[in-house]
C-alpha positions as a LaTeX table, in Angstrom:
\begin{tabular}{lrrr}
\hline
Residue & $x$ (\AA) & $y$ (\AA) & $z$ (\AA) \\
\hline
Met1 & 0.00 & 0.00 & 0.00 \\
Ala2 & 1.25 & 3.44 & $-0.87$ \\
Ser3 & 0.75 & 6.37 & 1.44 \\
Thr4 & $-0.65$ & 9.61 & 0.13 \\
Asn5 & 0.21 & 13.02 & 1.54 \\
Asn6 & $-2.16$ & 15.43 & $-0.15$ \\
Ala7 & $-5.00$ & 17.70 & 0.89 \\
Ala8 & $-7.17$ & 14.65 & 1.50 \\
Ser9 & $-4.92$ & 13.56 & 4.36 \\
Ser10 & $-5.73$ & 16.72 & 6.33 \\
Arg11 & $-9.41$ & 16.99 & 5.43 \\
Val12 & $-11.90$ & 17.88 & 8.16 \\
Val13 & $-15.49$ & 16.74 & 7.74 \\
Ser14 & $-18.04$ & 18.12 & 10.17 \\
Tyr15 & $-21.75$ & 18.00 & 10.81 \\
Ser16 & $-24.10$ & 18.89 & 13.63 \\
Val17 & $-27.14$ & 17.14 & 15.09 \\
Asp18 & $-30.01$ & 18.37 & 17.23 \\
Ser19 & $-31.14$ & 16.92 & 20.55 \\
Glu20 & $-32.96$ & 14.12 & 18.69 \\
Asp21 & $-29.90$ & 13.32 & 16.55 \\
Lys22 & $-31.33$ & 14.80 & 13.35 \\
Ile23 & $-28.70$ & 16.32 & 11.10 \\
Leu24 & $-28.85$ & 20.12 & 11.32 \\
Gly25 & $-26.10$ & 20.92 & 8.85 \\
Val26 & $-22.87$ & 19.70 & 7.28 \\
Gly27 & $-19.51$ & 21.39 & 6.74 \\
Asp28 & $-18.03$ & 22.47 & 3.43 \\
Ala29 & $-15.99$ & 19.27 & 2.94 \\
Trp30 & $-19.00$ & 16.93 & 3.34 \\
Gly31 & $-19.96$ & 16.64 & $-0.34$ \\
Glu32 & $-16.42$ & 16.06 & $-1.58$ \\
Phe33 & $-15.79$ & 13.45 & 1.12 \\
Ala34 & $-19.05$ & 11.61 & 0.29 \\
Ala35 & $-18.11$ & 11.61 & $-3.40$ \\
Ser36 & $-14.65$ & 10.20 & $-2.63$ \\
Asn37 & $-16.39$ & 7.31 & $-0.86$ \\
Gly38 & $-18.60$ & 6.61 & $-3.87$ \\
Glu39 & $-21.64$ & 8.01 & $-2.03$ \\
Gly40 & $-21.80$ & 11.47 & $-3.61$ \\
Asp41 & $-25.30$ & 11.07 & $-5.03$ \\
Arg42 & $-26.84$ & 9.40 & $-1.98$ \\
Leu43 & $-25.21$ & 11.65 & 0.61 \\
Lys44 & $-25.52$ & 15.10 & $-0.94$ \\
Pro45 & $-25.74$ & 17.75 & 1.79 \\
Asp46 & $-29.34$ & 18.65 & 0.96 \\
Ser47 & $-30.38$ & 14.99 & 1.07 \\
Val48 & $-29.06$ & 14.34 & 4.60 \\
Val49 & $-30.01$ & 17.52 & 6.45 \\
Gly50 & $-33.15$ & 16.95 & 8.50 \\
Lys51 & $-32.74$ & 13.17 & 8.58 \\
Thr52 & $-31.75$ & 11.18 & 11.63 \\
Leu53 & $-28.05$ & 10.40 & 11.83 \\
Trp54 & $-28.92$ & 6.76 & 12.54 \\
Asp55 & $-30.13$ & 6.32 & 8.95 \\
Phe56 & $-26.47$ & 6.58 & 7.93 \\
Val57 & $-24.70$ & 4.54 & 10.64 \\
Arg58 & $-24.13$ & 0.86 & 9.88 \\
Gly59 & $-24.62$ & $-1.72$ & 12.58 \\
Gln60 & $-26.76$ & $-1.64$ & 15.70 \\
Thr61 & $-23.71$ & $-2.07$ & 17.94 \\
Leu62 & $-22.14$ & 1.13 & 16.61 \\
Val63 & $-25.45$ & 3.00 & 16.91 \\
Glu64 & $-25.67$ & 1.98 & 20.58 \\
Leu65 & $-22.07$ & 3.00 & 21.29 \\
Tyr66 & $-22.51$ & 6.37 & 19.57 \\
Arg67 & $-25.73$ & 6.97 & 21.52 \\
Asp68 & $-23.80$ & 6.28 & 24.73 \\
Ile69 & $-21.07$ & 8.73 & 23.69 \\
Phe70 & $-23.66$ & 11.35 & 22.73 \\
Gly71 & $-25.36$ & 10.91 & 26.11 \\
Arg72 & $-22.05$ & 11.38 & 27.95 \\
Val73 & $-21.22$ & 14.52 & 26.00 \\
Arg74 & $-24.69$ & 15.97 & 26.54 \\
Asp75 & $-24.63$ & 15.10 & 30.26 \\
Thr76 & $-21.13$ & 16.39 & 31.01 \\
Gly77 & $-20.69$ & 19.10 & 28.38 \\
Arg78 & $-17.18$ & 17.73 & 27.80 \\
Pro79 & $-16.07$ & 16.69 & 24.31 \\
Val80 & $-15.10$ & 13.11 & 23.54 \\
Arg81 & $-12.33$ & 12.32 & 21.04 \\
Phe82 & $-11.49$ & 8.91 & 19.58 \\
Asp83 & $-9.67$ & 7.38 & 16.62 \\
Cys84 & $-11.59$ & 5.55 & 13.93 \\
Arg85 & $-11.33$ & 4.47 & 10.30 \\
Cys86 & $-13.41$ & 5.55 & 7.34 \\
Asp87 & $-12.27$ & 3.47 & 4.39 \\
Ser88 & $-13.51$ & 3.54 & 0.83 \\
Pro89 & $-12.92$ & 0.83 & $-1.77$ \\
Asn90 & $-9.75$ & 2.67 & $-2.90$ \\
Phe91 & $-8.43$ & 4.26 & 0.29 \\
Gln92 & $-7.74$ & 3.35 & 3.90 \\
Arg93 & $-8.29$ & 6.42 & 6.09 \\
Arg94 & $-7.32$ & 6.84 & 9.72 \\
Met95 & $-9.34$ & 9.58 & 11.36 \\
Glu96 & $-9.92$ & 11.26 & 14.67 \\
Met97 & $-13.52$ & 12.04 & 15.60 \\
Thr98 & $-14.51$ & 14.67 & 18.15 \\
Val99 & $-18.04$ & 14.94 & 19.54 \\
Ala100 & $-18.62$ & 18.33 & 21.21 \\
His101 & $-21.66$ & 19.82 & 22.95 \\
Leu102 & $-23.12$ & 22.97 & 21.38 \\
Gly103 & $-25.82$ & 23.57 & 23.99 \\
Arg104 & $-29.52$ & 22.67 & 24.11 \\
Gly105 & $-28.65$ & 19.04 & 23.31 \\
Arg106 & $-27.04$ & 19.87 & 19.98 \\
Leu107 & $-23.74$ & 18.21 & 19.08 \\
Gln108 & $-20.94$ & 18.99 & 16.64 \\
Leu109 & $-19.18$ & 15.96 & 15.14 \\
Thr110 & $-15.82$ & 16.62 & 13.53 \\
Ser111 & $-13.72$ & 13.98 & 11.77 \\
Arg112 & $-10.15$ & 14.94 & 10.96 \\
Thr113 & $-8.25$ & 12.74 & 8.52 \\
Leu114 & $-4.91$ & 11.71 & 10.02 \\
Ser115 & $-3.61$ & 9.56 & 7.15 \\
Val116 & $-4.69$ & 8.15 & 3.81 \\
Ile117 & $-3.27$ & 5.00 & 2.24 \\
Lys118 & $-4.21$ & 3.98 & $-1.29$ \\
Gln119 & $-5.39$ & 0.37 & $-1.50$ \\
Glu120 & $-3.42$ & $-1.56$ & $-4.12$ \\
Lys121 & $-6.37$ & $-3.89$ & $-4.64$ \\
Pro122 & $-9.70$ & $-2.13$ & $-4.16$ \\
Leu123 & $-12.03$ & $-3.96$ & $-1.80$ \\
Val124 & $-15.66$ & $-4.15$ & $-2.80$ \\
Ala125 & $-17.81$ & $-5.05$ & 0.19 \\
His126 & $-21.55$ & $-5.37$ & 0.50 \\
Ala127 & $-23.20$ & $-4.94$ & 3.88 \\
Tyr128 & $-25.83$ & $-7.40$ & 5.04 \\
Asp129 & $-27.49$ & $-7.70$ & 8.42 \\
Val130 & $-27.63$ & $-11.50$ & 8.16 \\
Gly131 & $-26.46$ & $-14.18$ & 5.77 \\
Leu132 & $-24.13$ & $-17.10$ & 5.25 \\
Ser133 & $-20.36$ & $-16.63$ & 5.09 \\
Val134 & $-20.57$ & $-13.16$ & 6.56 \\
Leu135 & $-17.37$ & $-11.41$ & 7.53 \\
Lys136 & $-17.68$ & $-9.21$ & 10.62 \\
Arg137 & $-16.11$ & $-5.76$ & 10.24 \\
Cys138 & $-15.43$ & $-3.36$ & 13.08 \\
Ser139 & $-17.07$ & $-0.02$ & 12.34 \\
Leu140 & $-14.31$ & 1.87 & 14.18 \\
Cys141 & $-10.97$ & 0.26 & 13.31 \\
Asn142 & $-12.15$ & $-1.53$ & 10.13 \\
Leu143 & $-10.50$ & $-4.80$ & 11.09 \\
Tyr144 & $-12.25$ & $-8.07$ & 10.24 \\
Glu145 & $-12.91$ & $-11.04$ & 12.49 \\
Leu146 & $-11.47$ & $-14.38$ & 11.41 \\
Gln147 & $-13.32$ & $-17.60$ & 12.18 \\
Cys148 & $-10.74$ & $-18.26$ & 14.92 \\
Gly149 & $-11.79$ & $-15.00$ & 16.65 \\
Asp150 & $-8.69$ & $-12.94$ & 15.77 \\
Trp151 & $-9.14$ & $-9.53$ & 14.12 \\
Thr152 & $-7.08$ & $-8.59$ & 11.04 \\
Asp153 & $-6.96$ & $-6.42$ & 7.90 \\
Ala154 & $-9.26$ & $-7.04$ & 4.93 \\
Ser155 & $-6.84$ & $-8.82$ & 2.60 \\
Thr156 & $-5.72$ & $-11.26$ & 5.30 \\
Ala157 & $-9.32$ & $-11.96$ & 6.31 \\
Val158 & $-10.36$ & $-12.69$ & 2.73 \\
Glu159 & $-7.33$ & $-14.95$ & 2.14 \\
Cys160 & $-7.66$ & $-16.87$ & 5.42 \\
Asp161 & $-11.42$ & $-17.36$ & 5.55 \\
Ala162 & $-12.27$ & $-17.54$ & 1.81 \\
Val163 & $-15.44$ & $-15.47$ & 2.17 \\
Met164 & $-15.66$ & $-14.01$ & $-1.35$ \\
Asp165 & $-18.49$ & $-15.07$ & $-3.61$ \\
Gln166 & $-18.01$ & $-15.95$ & $-7.30$ \\
Gln167 & $-18.17$ & $-12.28$ & $-8.29$ \\
Gly168 & $-15.36$ & $-11.40$ & $-5.86$ \\
Arg169 & $-17.64$ & $-9.68$ & $-3.35$ \\
Val170 & $-17.59$ & $-9.99$ & 0.42 \\
Gln171 & $-20.68$ & $-10.00$ & 2.63 \\
Ile172 & $-20.11$ & $-7.69$ & 5.61 \\
Ala173 & $-21.85$ & $-7.53$ & 8.97 \\
Trp174 & $-20.96$ & $-4.35$ & 10.86 \\
Thr175 & $-20.05$ & $-4.62$ & 14.53 \\
Val176 & $-17.54$ & $-3.22$ & 17.01 \\
Cys177 & $-14.55$ & $-5.39$ & 17.94 \\
Pro178 & $-13.78$ & $-6.06$ & 21.62 \\
Pro179 & $-10.72$ & $-3.71$ & 21.81 \\
Cys180 & $-12.65$ & $-0.77$ & 20.28 \\
Arg181 & $-15.65$ & $-1.45$ & 22.51 \\
Lys182 & $-13.35$ & $-1.50$ & 25.55 \\
Asp183 & $-11.74$ & 1.81 & 24.50 \\
Leu184 & $-15.11$ & 3.50 & 23.98 \\
Val185 & $-16.51$ & 2.23 & 27.27 \\
Ala186 & $-13.35$ & 3.41 & 29.06 \\
Met187 & $-13.97$ & 6.95 & 27.77 \\
Gly188 & $-16.95$ & 7.11 & 30.09 \\
Thr189 & $-14.90$ & 6.13 & 33.12 \\
Pro190 & $-13.72$ & 9.13 & 35.17 \\
Thr191 & $-9.95$ & 9.31 & 35.47 \\
Asp192 & $-9.77$ & 11.98 & 38.21 \\
\hline
\end{tabular}
């Protein structure tokens, strides 16, 4: 994999939600980022504003963890920051997300791209809630669970567990791996 050091590696994507988690607005980089993920038509700024954020988050486990984080931020008024991944078929992106309270239950979510690595072999994955030969993918770190229970990168998972169908596609079930879950839960634990 080759690393890229261009404007995309310092991109900041932001959006805000109201007290019911409906999207109030998106930042200037939203449209370009959605397009770079192959979602430009579906995720145009005017098509997401006013909709619940949960329509766009994959996996019930991640929804529950984000709701917990949102509750903590709203209750304490203190921002929460954590690392995550937001990959596209062509790029692996490491990001840092910050959830900050804006008052009256509103939140600002800001994702700053830390690094971008071009995938030598694009990965085409299709998400399914259930199915046979499903590969579990962590929504935060984007590692995949092997049948033995270990978590690894996409190419290793596909090679080891032979989960591709005849068209070269992978069925994905979104979840949160144990280390990421532990890290997120620990954010709610007071350290003082």
